[in-house]
Amino acid sequence: MPPSCAETESGLGLDDADEADADAATGLASAPSGSAAAGATVEALATAGPSGSSGGAGAAAGCEGEGSSGLGQVGGGARVRSSGTVVRKNKLIIIMVGLPGRGKTFLCNKIVHYLNVSATLGHATRHFNVGAYRRIQKGAHEVQSAAFFDHNNEAGMEARNRALNAALDDLVSWLRTDSGQVAVFDATNTTESRRNLLRSKFHGHFQYLFIETICSDPAVLEQNYRNKMKYSPDYKGVDVDQAVADFLARIAKYEEVYEPIVDRNLHYIKLTDMVTGRGYMDINRISGYLPGKIVFFLMQVARPGLTSVRKIFLTRHGESQYNQKGLIGGNSSLSERGEKYSRALPGALLERLSVSQDEPLSVAVWTSTLKRTIETARFLPFPKLRWKALDEINAGICDGMTYEGIAEKYPDEAAARKRDKLRYRYPAGESYMDVIQRVEPVIIELERERETVVVVAHQAVLRAVYAYFMNVPPEDIPRLAMPLHTLIELTPMPDGTMSEQRFPVDIDAVPPAPAAELTAELTSGGSGVELVAVLPEASAAPSTALPAASGSPRSSVHSSSASAAAQDCAAGSDACLPLVPASPAPSPAGDAETVATPPAVA
């Protein structure tokens, strides 16, 4: 898998403008600086103790040369040992182990997204990629071919150790801040001596565990290598075949010294050929809530079909009758404009799906249990599931009210919501944190799904789902732009991240084809599409209804084509930060999809 670069500081801020309209802004907040100095208020870590990790999860983080004296204020979760060292039990380092091209960076990015966004965990997590540090330190004309990675190459070893130490310094500095909780250390770490070095630095200070990835399937490895060559900065501009040949030579250098983990005293998770369906997971000395959740999550993402090409489409329902009236909550039907969107959606979706004469088109559609999503999805010619977990945020006693009415009748509630939109809970209702926790089963099933899924849901819910896949910090989730009548296409990348395109659907342009014509086209064979579910009539409900925790049908095929993505925020609404280049498309928004369509914003 191609490695991701070192965590980039995006520098995008969030406007503190008044939130007149709920759920109508967007942005990617910058992560805390990984290279920030610990500062006077951060405790100095004591000299590393004996080898091994403490606690069920493992331990992490100290720097050589730091003494046990001068400890500052000890934060929550710290445990002071008799030796004077401080064990920060609420801090965890995940140390990757494995040969190049075994999916380490893929798993790193997945773990970072899961721990950052999931409300049930709520751990600020950062990814430290040693390869990215090596590339930053490389001279302008320095060549780092396979020979550079030879363990007998003294200059290469010195450069690699310099990158290692720089990454460790940043990792430790970040964990010593109040905000840092979980660090994912992404490197090969293929020798026992390297792992002992890391243990000597981390033991007695923080929790740590190892995750080793092993793959011996030639077909999987070949695909991994070629995917990696397409995106790896080490081979930018190099012919793929030449790049693969050099990469194989690099791997051979690592194989000469590779020592898989065999020490049963270590806390580790070992994944062996998991993506082939014939592999297994070895779990050794893993206990505790967070390590247990990581084990569960790895069981979902390290699975057969991992490398299959699929997409995830997100869309809000069409404009509802409550939208027109500015009311939140409720279970209203679609407005006239919403009906137009429901009829235009199948054509817009089919334009984004690649159709092959050799493969059937099979897509799953997931909706909430509320009428406006069911009605929006009813013309999509694919199997449908209803998830209670996809229902919109529960507005409690404010259900069916306007925001102006809430401010007038419950001024304290309106002020509390404005102060902290993420954690504010409607009386007898939900908060965004509740919603983030509620959609976790949906996210897990989306990770397990091998093929295309279309999620037709609501603004707050889609924000939580989108935030997981795009690694948006929880604080920014309530202000992500989720405009009406827009199809959001997420395409998995080989390194475990997602690329995004947005396609506003012009419901007032060319009238969409009648449902009967769509059905005829799909069943005629002329388009090479096999109908996997009979297209329902306009008044029909989706064909399948399952509770939130149930599974989903397997589904489809697809590919992407370049097209301009767009998004904006409603006029007079929350602060908005575009995630993609803006275009003049209206974007009504609200906890309950409130307000009518505003004028276009440039």
Coordinates of C-alpha atoms in Angstrom, one line a residue:
M1 CA 0.0 0.0 0.0
P2 CA 1.3 3.5 -0.8
P3 CA 2.5 5.3 2.4
S4 CA 0.8 8.4 3.5
C5 CA 2.9 11.5 4.0
A6 CA 3.7 12.7 7.5
E7 CA 0.7 14.3 9.1
T8 CA 0.3 17.6 7.3
E9 CA -0.8 20.7 9.2
S10 CA -3.7 22.0 7.1
G11 CA -3.9 25.3 8.9
L12 CA -7.6 25.7 8.1
G13 CA -9.3 27.6 11.0
L14 CA -12.9 27.7 11.9
D15 CA -14.9 31.0 11.9
D16 CA -16.5 31.8 15.2
A17 CA -19.5 33.5 13.5
D18 CA -22.9 33.2 15.1
E19 CA -24.6 29.9 14.3
A20 CA -27.9 31.2 13.2
D21 CA -28.8 28.1 11.3
A22 CA -28.0 24.6 12.6
D23 CA -25.7 22.3 10.8
A24 CA -24.5 24.6 8.0
A25 CA -20.8 24.9 8.0
T26 CA -17.7 22.9 7.1
G27 CA -14.0 22.7 7.7
L28 CA -11.0 20.5 8.4
A29 CA -9.4 21.8 11.6
S30 CA -5.6 21.6 11.8
A31 CA -4.3 18.8 14.1
P32 CA -2.1 19.7 17.0
S33 CA 1.5 20.2 16.0
G34 CA 3.5 17.0 16.3
S35 CA 6.8 18.8 16.6
A36 CA 5.7 21.2 19.4
A37 CA 8.1 21.4 22.4
A38 CA 6.8 19.8 25.5
G39 CA 7.1 23.1 27.4
A40 CA 7.6 23.8 31.1
T41 CA 4.2 22.4 32.1
V42 CA 5.0 19.0 30.7
E43 CA 6.7 16.4 32.8
A44 CA 10.1 15.2 31.9
L45 CA 10.1 11.4 31.4
A46 CA 12.4 9.2 33.4
T47 CA 15.1 7.0 32.0
A48 CA 13.6 3.9 30.4
G49 CA 13.1 0.9 32.6
P50 CA 13.5 -2.8 31.7
S51 CA 12.2 -4.2 28.5
G52 CA 8.6 -5.0 28.0
S53 CA 5.3 -3.1 28.2
S54 CA 3.1 -2.4 31.1
G55 CA -0.6 -3.0 31.3
G56 CA -2.7 -4.9 28.8
A57 CA -2.4 -2.5 26.0
G58 CA 1.3 -1.8 26.0
A59 CA 3.2 1.4 26.8
A60 CA 4.9 4.4 25.2
A61 CA 7.2 7.3 25.1
G62 CA 10.3 8.7 26.7
C63 CA 13.5 10.2 25.3
E64 CA 17.0 9.1 26.0
G65 CA 18.9 11.3 28.4
E66 CA 15.9 12.5 30.3
G67 CA 16.2 12.0 34.1
S68 CA 13.6 11.2 36.7
S69 CA 13.9 14.5 38.5
G70 CA 11.9 17.7 37.9
L71 CA 8.6 16.0 37.1
G72 CA 5.8 18.5 36.5
Q73 CA 2.2 18.2 37.1
V74 CA 1.0 14.6 36.5
G75 CA -2.0 14.4 34.2
G76 CA -5.0 12.2 34.5
G77 CA -4.4 8.5 34.1
A78 CA -0.7 8.7 35.2
R79 CA 0.8 6.2 37.6
V80 CA 3.9 7.1 39.6
R81 CA 6.2 4.2 40.1
S82 CA 8.5 3.7 43.0
S83 CA 11.5 4.4 40.8
G84 CA 10.1 7.9 40.1
T85 CA 9.1 7.3 36.5
V86 CA 5.6 8.3 35.4
V87 CA 3.5 5.8 33.5
R88 CA 0.8 7.6 31.5
K89 CA -1.9 4.9 31.3
N90 CA -4.1 7.1 29.2
K91 CA -1.5 7.3 26.4
L92 CA -0.9 4.5 23.9
I93 CA 1.7 3.9 21.1
I94 CA 0.8 1.5 18.3
I95 CA 4.0 0.2 16.7
M96 CA 3.7 -1.3 13.2
V97 CA 6.0 -4.2 12.2
G98 CA 6.3 -5.8 8.7
L99 CA 8.1 -5.8 5.4
P100 CA 7.3 -3.0 2.9
G101 CA 4.1 -3.4 0.9
R102 CA 2.2 -5.3 3.5
G103 CA -0.5 -2.8 4.2
K104 CA 1.0 -1.1 7.3
T105 CA 0.2 2.4 6.2
F106 CA -3.3 1.3 5.2
L107 CA -4.0 0.0 8.6
C108 CA -2.4 3.1 10.2
N109 CA -4.8 5.4 8.5
K110 CA -7.8 3.2 9.2
I111 CA -6.9 3.1 12.9
V112 CA -6.3 6.8 13.1
H113 CA -9.7 7.5 11.6
Y114 CA -11.5 5.1 13.9
L115 CA -9.9 6.3 17.1
N116 CA -10.2 10.0 16.2
V117 CA -13.9 10.1 15.3
S118 CA -15.6 7.3 17.2
A119 CA -17.4 8.9 20.2
T120 CA -17.2 5.6 22.1
L121 CA -13.4 6.0 22.1
G122 CA -12.7 9.7 21.7
H123 CA -9.0 9.4 21.5
A124 CA -6.9 12.1 19.7
T125 CA -4.7 10.0 17.4
R126 CA -1.8 10.9 15.1
H127 CA 0.1 9.0 12.5
F128 CA 3.9 9.2 12.5
N129 CA 5.4 7.8 9.2
V130 CA 9.2 7.4 9.4
G131 CA 9.4 7.1 5.6
A132 CA 7.9 10.6 5.3
Y133 CA 10.6 12.0 7.7
R134 CA 13.3 10.2 5.6
R135 CA 12.0 11.9 2.4
I136 CA 11.9 15.3 4.0
Q137 CA 15.5 14.9 5.1
K138 CA 16.7 13.6 1.7
G139 CA 19.1 15.8 -0.2
A140 CA 17.9 17.4 -3.4
H141 CA 20.0 15.1 -5.6
E142 CA 20.2 12.1 -3.3
V143 CA 19.1 8.8 -4.7
Q144 CA 17.4 6.4 -2.3
S145 CA 17.2 3.3 -4.5
A146 CA 17.2 -0.3 -3.1
A147 CA 20.9 0.0 -2.3
F148 CA 20.1 2.8 0.1
F149 CA 18.2 0.3 2.3
D150 CA 21.0 -2.2 2.5
H151 CA 21.9 -2.9 6.2
N152 CA 25.6 -2.8 5.1
N153 CA 25.2 0.7 3.7
E154 CA 26.5 2.9 6.5
A155 CA 25.4 6.2 4.9
G156 CA 21.9 4.8 4.3
M157 CA 21.7 3.5 7.9
E158 CA 22.8 6.8 9.3
A159 CA 20.1 8.7 7.3
R160 CA 17.4 6.2 8.2
N161 CA 18.3 6.4 11.9
R162 CA 18.2 10.2 11.7
A163 CA 14.6 10.0 10.3
L164 CA 13.7 7.5 13.0
N165 CA 14.9 9.7 15.8
A166 CA 13.1 12.8 14.3
A167 CA 9.9 10.8 14.1
L168 CA 10.3 9.6 17.7
D169 CA 11.1 13.1 19.0
D170 CA 7.9 14.5 17.4
L171 CA 5.9 11.5 18.6
V172 CA 7.1 11.9 22.2
S173 CA 6.6 15.7 22.2
W174 CA 3.0 15.3 21.0
L175 CA 2.1 12.6 23.5
R176 CA 3.5 14.8 26.3
T177 CA 0.9 17.4 25.5
D178 CA -2.5 17.3 27.0
S179 CA -4.2 16.7 23.7
G180 CA -2.1 13.7 22.5
Q181 CA -3.5 10.3 23.4
V182 CA -2.7 7.7 20.8
A183 CA 0.4 7.7 18.4
V184 CA 0.7 5.3 15.5
F185 CA 4.4 4.7 14.7
D186 CA 4.6 3.6 11.1
A187 CA 7.9 1.9 10.1
T188 CA 9.1 -1.5 9.2
N189 CA 10.6 -2.3 12.6
T190 CA 11.6 -5.7 11.2
T191 CA 14.5 -6.5 13.6
E192 CA 14.4 -7.6 17.2
S193 CA 17.1 -5.0 18.0
R194 CA 15.0 -2.2 16.6
R195 CA 12.0 -3.3 18.6
N196 CA 14.1 -3.6 21.7
L197 CA 15.3 0.0 21.1
L198 CA 11.7 1.2 20.9
R199 CA 10.8 -0.7 24.1
S200 CA 13.7 0.8 25.9
K201 CA 12.4 4.3 25.0
F202 CA 8.8 3.6 25.8
H203 CA 8.7 1.1 28.7
G204 CA 7.7 2.5 32.0
H205 CA 6.2 5.7 30.6
F206 CA 3.3 5.0 28.4
Q207 CA 1.3 2.0 27.1
Y208 CA 2.4 0.4 23.8
L209 CA 1.6 -2.6 21.6
F210 CA 2.9 -4.0 18.3
I211 CA 0.9 -4.8 15.2
E212 CA 2.7 -7.0 12.7
T213 CA 1.4 -7.6 9.2
I214 CA 2.5 -10.7 7.2
C215 CA 1.4 -11.5 3.7
S216 CA 2.8 -14.4 1.5
D217 CA 0.1 -14.4 -1.2
P218 CA 1.9 -13.5 -4.6
A219 CA -1.2 -12.1 -6.2
V220 CA -2.1 -9.8 -3.3
L221 CA 1.6 -8.7 -3.0
E222 CA 1.8 -7.9 -6.7
Q223 CA -1.4 -5.8 -6.5
N224 CA 0.0 -4.0 -3.4
Y225 CA 3.2 -3.2 -5.0
R226 CA 1.7 -1.8 -8.1
N227 CA -0.8 0.3 -6.1
K228 CA 2.0 1.6 -4.0
M229 CA 4.1 2.6 -7.0
K230 CA 1.2 4.8 -8.3
Y231 CA 1.3 7.0 -5.2
S232 CA 4.7 6.5 -3.5
P233 CA 6.8 9.7 -3.4
D234 CA 9.9 7.5 -3.7
Y235 CA 9.0 6.6 -7.2
K236 CA 7.3 9.7 -8.5
G237 CA 7.7 9.9 -12.3
V238 CA 9.3 6.5 -12.5
D239 CA 7.9 3.8 -14.9
V240 CA 5.7 1.4 -12.8
D241 CA 7.6 -1.7 -13.9
Q242 CA 11.0 -0.1 -13.1
A243 CA 9.6 1.1 -9.8
V244 CA 8.3 -2.4 -8.9
A245 CA 11.6 -3.9 -9.8
D246 CA 13.5 -1.5 -7.5
F247 CA 10.9 -2.0 -4.8
L248 CA 11.3 -5.7 -4.9
A249 CA 15.1 -5.3 -4.5
R250 CA 14.4 -3.0 -1.5
I251 CA 12.2 -5.7 0.1
A252 CA 15.0 -8.3 -0.5
K253 CA 17.3 -6.1 1.6
Y254 CA 14.8 -6.0 4.4
E255 CA 14.2 -9.8 4.1
E256 CA 17.9 -10.4 4.8
V257 CA 17.4 -9.1 8.4
Y258 CA 13.7 -9.6 9.0
E259 CA 12.9 -11.3 12.3
P260 CA 9.1 -11.8 12.9
I261 CA 7.8 -11.3 16.4
V262 CA 8.1 -14.5 18.5
D263 CA 8.5 -13.1 22.0
R264 CA 5.4 -14.0 23.9
N265 CA 6.3 -11.5 26.6
L266 CA 5.3 -8.7 24.1
H267 CA 1.9 -7.3 23.7
Y268 CA 1.1 -7.7 20.1
I269 CA -1.5 -8.4 17.4
K270 CA -0.2 -10.4 14.4
L271 CA -2.2 -10.4 11.1
T272 CA -1.1 -13.3 8.8
D273 CA -2.6 -13.4 5.3
M274 CA -5.9 -12.0 6.5
V275 CA -6.9 -10.5 3.2
T276 CA -6.8 -13.9 1.5
G277 CA -9.5 -15.4 3.6
R278 CA -7.2 -18.2 4.5
G279 CA -5.2 -16.3 7.2
Y280 CA -5.5 -15.7 10.9
M281 CA -5.0 -13.2 13.7
D282 CA -2.7 -14.0 16.6
I283 CA -3.5 -11.9 19.7
N284 CA -0.9 -12.1 22.5
R285 CA -1.3 -10.4 25.9
I286 CA -3.9 -7.9 24.7
S287 CA -6.4 -6.7 27.3
G288 CA -8.2 -3.5 28.2
Y289 CA -10.9 -1.5 26.5
L290 CA -9.0 0.4 23.9
P291 CA -6.7 -2.5 22.8
G292 CA -9.8 -4.7 22.6
K293 CA -11.6 -2.2 20.4
I294 CA -8.5 -2.1 18.1
V295 CA -8.6 -5.9 17.8
F296 CA -12.3 -5.8 16.9
F297 CA -11.7 -3.0 14.4
L298 CA -8.8 -4.9 12.7
M299 CA -11.1 -7.9 12.3
Q300 CA -13.4 -5.8 10.2
V301 CA -10.9 -4.0 8.0
A302 CA -8.3 -6.8 7.5
R303 CA -10.5 -9.2 5.6
P304 CA -11.0 -10.8 2.2
G305 CA -12.0 -8.4 -0.6
L306 CA -10.0 -5.6 1.0
T307 CA -8.4 -4.7 -2.3
S308 CA -11.7 -4.7 -4.3
V309 CA -12.7 -1.5 -6.1
R310 CA -15.8 0.0 -4.6
K311 CA -17.3 3.4 -3.8
I312 CA -19.4 4.9 -1.1
F313 CA -22.0 7.5 -2.1
L314 CA -23.6 9.8 0.5
T315 CA -26.6 12.0 -0.1
R316 CA -29.2 13.7 2.0
H317 CA -32.8 13.1 1.2
G318 CA -34.6 15.5 -1.1
E319 CA -36.0 18.7 0.2
S320 CA -38.8 17.9 2.7
Q321 CA -42.0 19.7 3.6
Y322 CA -40.4 20.6 7.0
N323 CA -37.5 22.1 5.0
Q324 CA -39.9 24.6 3.4
K325 CA -41.3 25.6 6.7
G326 CA -38.0 25.8 8.6
L327 CA -39.0 23.1 11.1
I328 CA -36.5 20.7 12.7
G329 CA -37.1 17.0 13.3
G330 CA -40.4 15.4 12.4
N331 CA -41.2 12.7 9.8
S332 CA -42.5 14.8 6.9
S333 CA -42.7 13.7 3.2
L334 CA -40.8 15.3 0.4
S335 CA -41.7 18.7 -1.1
E336 CA -42.2 19.1 -4.8
R337 CA -38.5 19.9 -5.2
G338 CA -37.6 16.8 -3.1
E339 CA -39.7 14.7 -5.5
K340 CA -37.8 16.0 -8.4
Y341 CA -34.5 15.0 -6.7
S342 CA -35.8 11.5 -6.0
R343 CA -36.5 11.1 -9.7
A344 CA -33.2 12.7 -10.8
L345 CA -31.1 10.7 -8.3
P346 CA -31.0 7.3 -10.3
G347 CA -29.7 9.0 -13.4
A348 CA -27.1 11.0 -11.5
L349 CA -25.9 7.8 -9.7
L350 CA -25.8 5.7 -12.8
E351 CA -23.6 8.3 -14.5
R352 CA -21.0 7.7 -11.7
L353 CA -21.1 3.9 -11.9
S354 CA -19.0 2.2 -14.5
V355 CA -21.0 -0.3 -16.5
S356 CA -19.3 -3.4 -17.8
Q357 CA -20.7 -5.9 -20.3
D358 CA -18.9 -8.7 -18.3
E359 CA -20.0 -7.8 -14.8
P360 CA -23.4 -7.2 -13.3
L361 CA -24.1 -3.9 -11.6
S362 CA -25.0 -4.6 -8.0
V363 CA -25.4 -1.8 -5.5
A364 CA -26.9 -1.6 -2.0
V365 CA -29.0 1.4 -0.9
W366 CA -29.1 2.2 2.8
T367 CA -31.8 4.6 4.2
S368 CA -33.1 5.7 7.6
T369 CA -36.5 4.7 8.8
L370 CA -37.9 8.2 8.1
K371 CA -40.2 8.9 5.2
R372 CA -38.1 11.5 3.5
T373 CA -35.2 9.2 2.9
I374 CA -37.4 6.2 2.0
E375 CA -39.2 8.4 -0.6
T376 CA -35.9 9.8 -1.9
A377 CA -34.5 6.3 -2.5
R378 CA -37.6 4.6 -3.9
F379 CA -36.6 5.0 -7.6
L380 CA -33.1 3.6 -7.1
P381 CA -33.2 0.2 -8.8
F382 CA -31.2 -1.6 -6.1
P383 CA -31.8 -3.6 -2.9
K384 CA -32.6 -1.4 0.1
L385 CA -32.0 -1.6 3.8
R386 CA -33.5 0.7 6.5
W387 CA -31.3 1.5 9.4
K388 CA -32.7 3.0 12.6
A389 CA -29.1 4.1 13.3
L390 CA -29.4 6.4 10.2
D391 CA -32.3 8.4 11.6
E392 CA -31.7 12.2 12.0
I393 CA -30.6 13.6 15.4
N394 CA -33.4 13.5 17.9
A395 CA -34.4 17.1 18.7
G396 CA -36.4 16.0 21.8
I397 CA -38.8 18.7 23.1
C398 CA -37.7 21.0 20.2
D399 CA -38.9 18.6 17.5
G400 CA -41.2 20.3 15.1
M401 CA -40.0 23.8 16.0
T402 CA -38.1 26.5 14.2
Y403 CA -34.7 27.7 15.5
E404 CA -36.3 31.1 16.0
G405 CA -39.1 29.5 18.0
I406 CA -36.5 27.6 20.2
A407 CA -34.6 30.8 20.9
E408 CA -37.8 32.5 22.0
K409 CA -39.3 29.7 24.1
Y410 CA -36.0 28.1 25.3
P411 CA -33.4 30.8 25.3
D412 CA -31.1 28.9 27.6
E413 CA -31.2 25.9 25.4
A414 CA -30.4 28.0 22.3
A415 CA -27.5 29.6 24.1
A416 CA -26.1 26.2 25.3
R417 CA -26.3 24.8 21.8
K418 CA -24.5 27.8 20.4
R419 CA -21.7 27.4 22.9
D420 CA -21.0 23.8 22.2
K421 CA -22.8 22.3 19.3
L422 CA -20.9 19.0 19.4
R423 CA -21.9 18.1 23.0
Y424 CA -25.2 20.0 23.3
R425 CA -28.0 17.5 23.9
Y426 CA -31.6 18.6 23.1
P427 CA -33.8 18.0 26.2
A428 CA -35.2 14.5 25.9
G429 CA -33.2 14.2 22.7
E430 CA -29.6 13.7 21.4
S431 CA -26.3 15.4 20.9
Y432 CA -23.9 15.1 18.1
M433 CA -21.8 12.9 20.3
D434 CA -24.8 10.6 20.7
V435 CA -25.2 10.5 16.9
I436 CA -21.5 9.7 16.3
Q437 CA -21.8 6.8 18.7
R438 CA -25.1 5.6 17.2
V439 CA -23.7 5.4 13.6
E440 CA -20.6 3.3 14.6
P441 CA -22.3 0.0 13.6
V442 CA -23.1 1.6 10.2
I443 CA -19.5 2.6 9.8
I444 CA -18.3 -0.9 10.7
E445 CA -20.6 -2.4 8.1
L446 CA -19.5 0.1 5.5
E447 CA -15.9 -1.0 6.2
R448 CA -16.9 -4.6 5.8
E449 CA -18.8 -4.0 2.6
R450 CA -16.8 -5.1 -0.4
E451 CA -18.7 -3.1 -3.0
T452 CA -20.7 0.0 -3.6
V453 CA -23.2 1.4 -1.1
V454 CA -25.4 4.4 -1.4
V455 CA -26.3 6.0 1.9
V456 CA -29.5 8.2 1.8
A457 CA -29.8 9.8 5.2
H458 CA -29.8 13.1 7.1
Q459 CA -27.4 15.9 7.6
A460 CA -26.2 15.3 11.2
V461 CA -25.9 11.5 10.5
L462 CA -24.0 12.0 7.2
R463 CA -21.7 14.4 8.9
A464 CA -20.7 11.7 11.3
V465 CA -20.2 9.1 8.6
Y466 CA -18.3 11.5 6.4
A467 CA -16.1 12.6 9.3
Y468 CA -14.9 9.0 9.8
F469 CA -13.9 8.4 6.2
M470 CA -12.3 11.8 5.8
N471 CA -10.7 12.0 9.3
V472 CA -12.4 15.2 10.3
P473 CA -11.9 16.1 14.0
P474 CA -15.0 15.7 16.1
E475 CA -15.1 19.4 17.0
D476 CA -15.6 20.2 13.3
I477 CA -18.3 17.6 12.6
P478 CA -21.3 19.8 13.5
R479 CA -20.2 22.4 10.9
L480 CA -19.5 20.2 7.9
A481 CA -21.4 21.2 4.7
M482 CA -23.9 18.6 3.6
P483 CA -26.0 20.4 1.0
L484 CA -29.3 19.1 -0.3
H485 CA -29.6 17.6 -3.7
T486 CA -25.9 16.7 -3.9
L487 CA -24.2 13.4 -4.5
I488 CA -21.0 12.9 -2.5
E489 CA -18.7 10.2 -4.0
L490 CA -16.0 8.7 -1.8
T491 CA -13.4 6.5 -3.4
P492 CA -11.0 4.4 -1.3
M493 CA -7.3 5.0 -1.9
P494 CA -4.7 2.3 -1.5
D495 CA -3.3 3.9 1.6
G496 CA -6.6 3.6 3.5
T497 CA -7.7 7.2 3.0
M498 CA -10.6 8.4 0.8
S499 CA -10.7 10.8 -2.2
E500 CA -13.9 12.9 -2.5
Q501 CA -15.9 14.4 -5.3
R502 CA -19.2 16.3 -5.0
F503 CA -21.9 16.5 -7.7
P504 CA -24.8 18.9 -7.3
V505 CA -27.8 17.5 -9.1
D506 CA -29.7 20.1 -11.1
I507 CA -33.3 19.1 -10.5
D508 CA -34.6 21.9 -12.7
A509 CA -32.6 20.9 -15.8
V510 CA -33.6 18.1 -18.2
P511 CA -36.6 16.2 -16.8
P512 CA -35.4 12.7 -15.5
A513 CA -36.5 9.6 -17.3
P514 CA -39.7 8.0 -16.0
A515 CA -39.2 5.0 -13.7
A516 CA -40.5 2.6 -16.3
E517 CA -37.8 3.7 -18.8
L518 CA -35.1 3.3 -16.2
T519 CA -36.4 -0.2 -15.4
A520 CA -36.5 -1.1 -19.1
E521 CA -32.9 0.2 -19.7
L522 CA -31.6 -1.8 -16.7
T523 CA -33.3 -5.1 -17.7
S524 CA -32.8 -4.9 -21.5
G525 CA -29.1 -5.7 -21.3
G526 CA -28.3 -2.8 -23.6
S527 CA -26.4 -1.1 -20.8
G528 CA -24.7 -4.3 -19.6
V529 CA -26.4 -3.9 -16.2
E530 CA -28.0 -6.8 -14.4
L531 CA -31.0 -5.7 -12.4
V532 CA -30.6 -7.0 -8.9
A533 CA -33.9 -5.7 -7.5
V534 CA -37.1 -4.8 -9.3
L535 CA -37.6 -1.0 -9.4
P536 CA -40.5 -0.2 -7.0
E537 CA -43.4 1.9 -8.0
A538 CA -43.4 5.6 -6.9
S539 CA -45.5 4.8 -3.8
A540 CA -43.7 1.6 -2.9
A541 CA -41.4 1.4 0.2
P542 CA -37.9 -0.1 0.1
S543 CA -37.9 -3.9 -0.2
T544 CA -35.9 -4.7 2.9
A545 CA -36.1 -3.5 6.5
L546 CA -33.5 -4.5 9.1
P547 CA -32.6 -3.1 12.5
A548 CA -29.6 -1.0 12.9
A549 CA -27.3 -3.8 14.1
S550 CA -28.1 -6.2 11.3
G551 CA -25.9 -6.9 8.3
S552 CA -26.2 -5.8 4.7
P553 CA -26.4 -7.4 1.3
R554 CA -23.3 -7.5 -0.7
S555 CA -23.2 -5.3 -3.7
S556 CA -21.4 -3.7 -6.8
V557 CA -18.9 -2.3 -9.3
H558 CA -17.8 1.2 -10.2
S559 CA -15.0 3.6 -11.2
S560 CA -14.5 7.3 -11.1
S561 CA -14.2 9.9 -13.8
A562 CA -12.8 13.5 -13.3
S563 CA -15.5 16.1 -12.7
A564 CA -15.8 19.3 -10.8
A565 CA -16.9 18.8 -7.2
A566 CA -18.7 21.5 -5.4
Q567 CA -20.2 22.6 -2.1
D568 CA -21.2 25.8 -0.3
C569 CA -23.0 26.8 2.8
A570 CA -26.4 28.4 3.2
A571 CA -26.4 32.2 3.3
G572 CA -26.4 33.5 6.9
S573 CA -25.6 30.2 8.4
D574 CA -22.7 28.8 10.4
A575 CA -19.1 29.4 9.4
C576 CA -18.2 27.4 6.3
L577 CA -14.9 26.0 5.2
P578 CA -15.0 24.3 1.7
L579 CA -13.5 20.8 1.6
V580 CA -13.3 21.0 -2.2
P581 CA -13.3 23.9 -4.7
A582 CA -16.5 25.9 -4.3
S583 CA -19.1 26.3 -7.1
P584 CA -22.3 28.3 -7.0
A585 CA -24.8 25.7 -5.8
P586 CA -27.3 26.4 -3.1
S587 CA -27.0 24.4 0.1
P588 CA -29.9 24.5 2.6
A589 CA -29.1 22.9 5.9
G590 CA -30.2 22.2 9.4
D591 CA -30.4 19.5 12.1
A592 CA -33.7 18.5 10.6
E593 CA -32.9 19.7 7.1
T594 CA -34.4 23.1 7.7
V595 CA -35.0 26.2 5.5
A596 CA -35.9 26.6 1.9
T597 CA -33.3 26.8 -0.8
P598 CA -31.4 30.1 -0.4
P599 CA -30.0 32.2 -3.3
A600 CA -26.8 30.8 -4.9
V601 CA -23.6 31.8 -3.1
A602 CA -20.5 32.5 -5.2

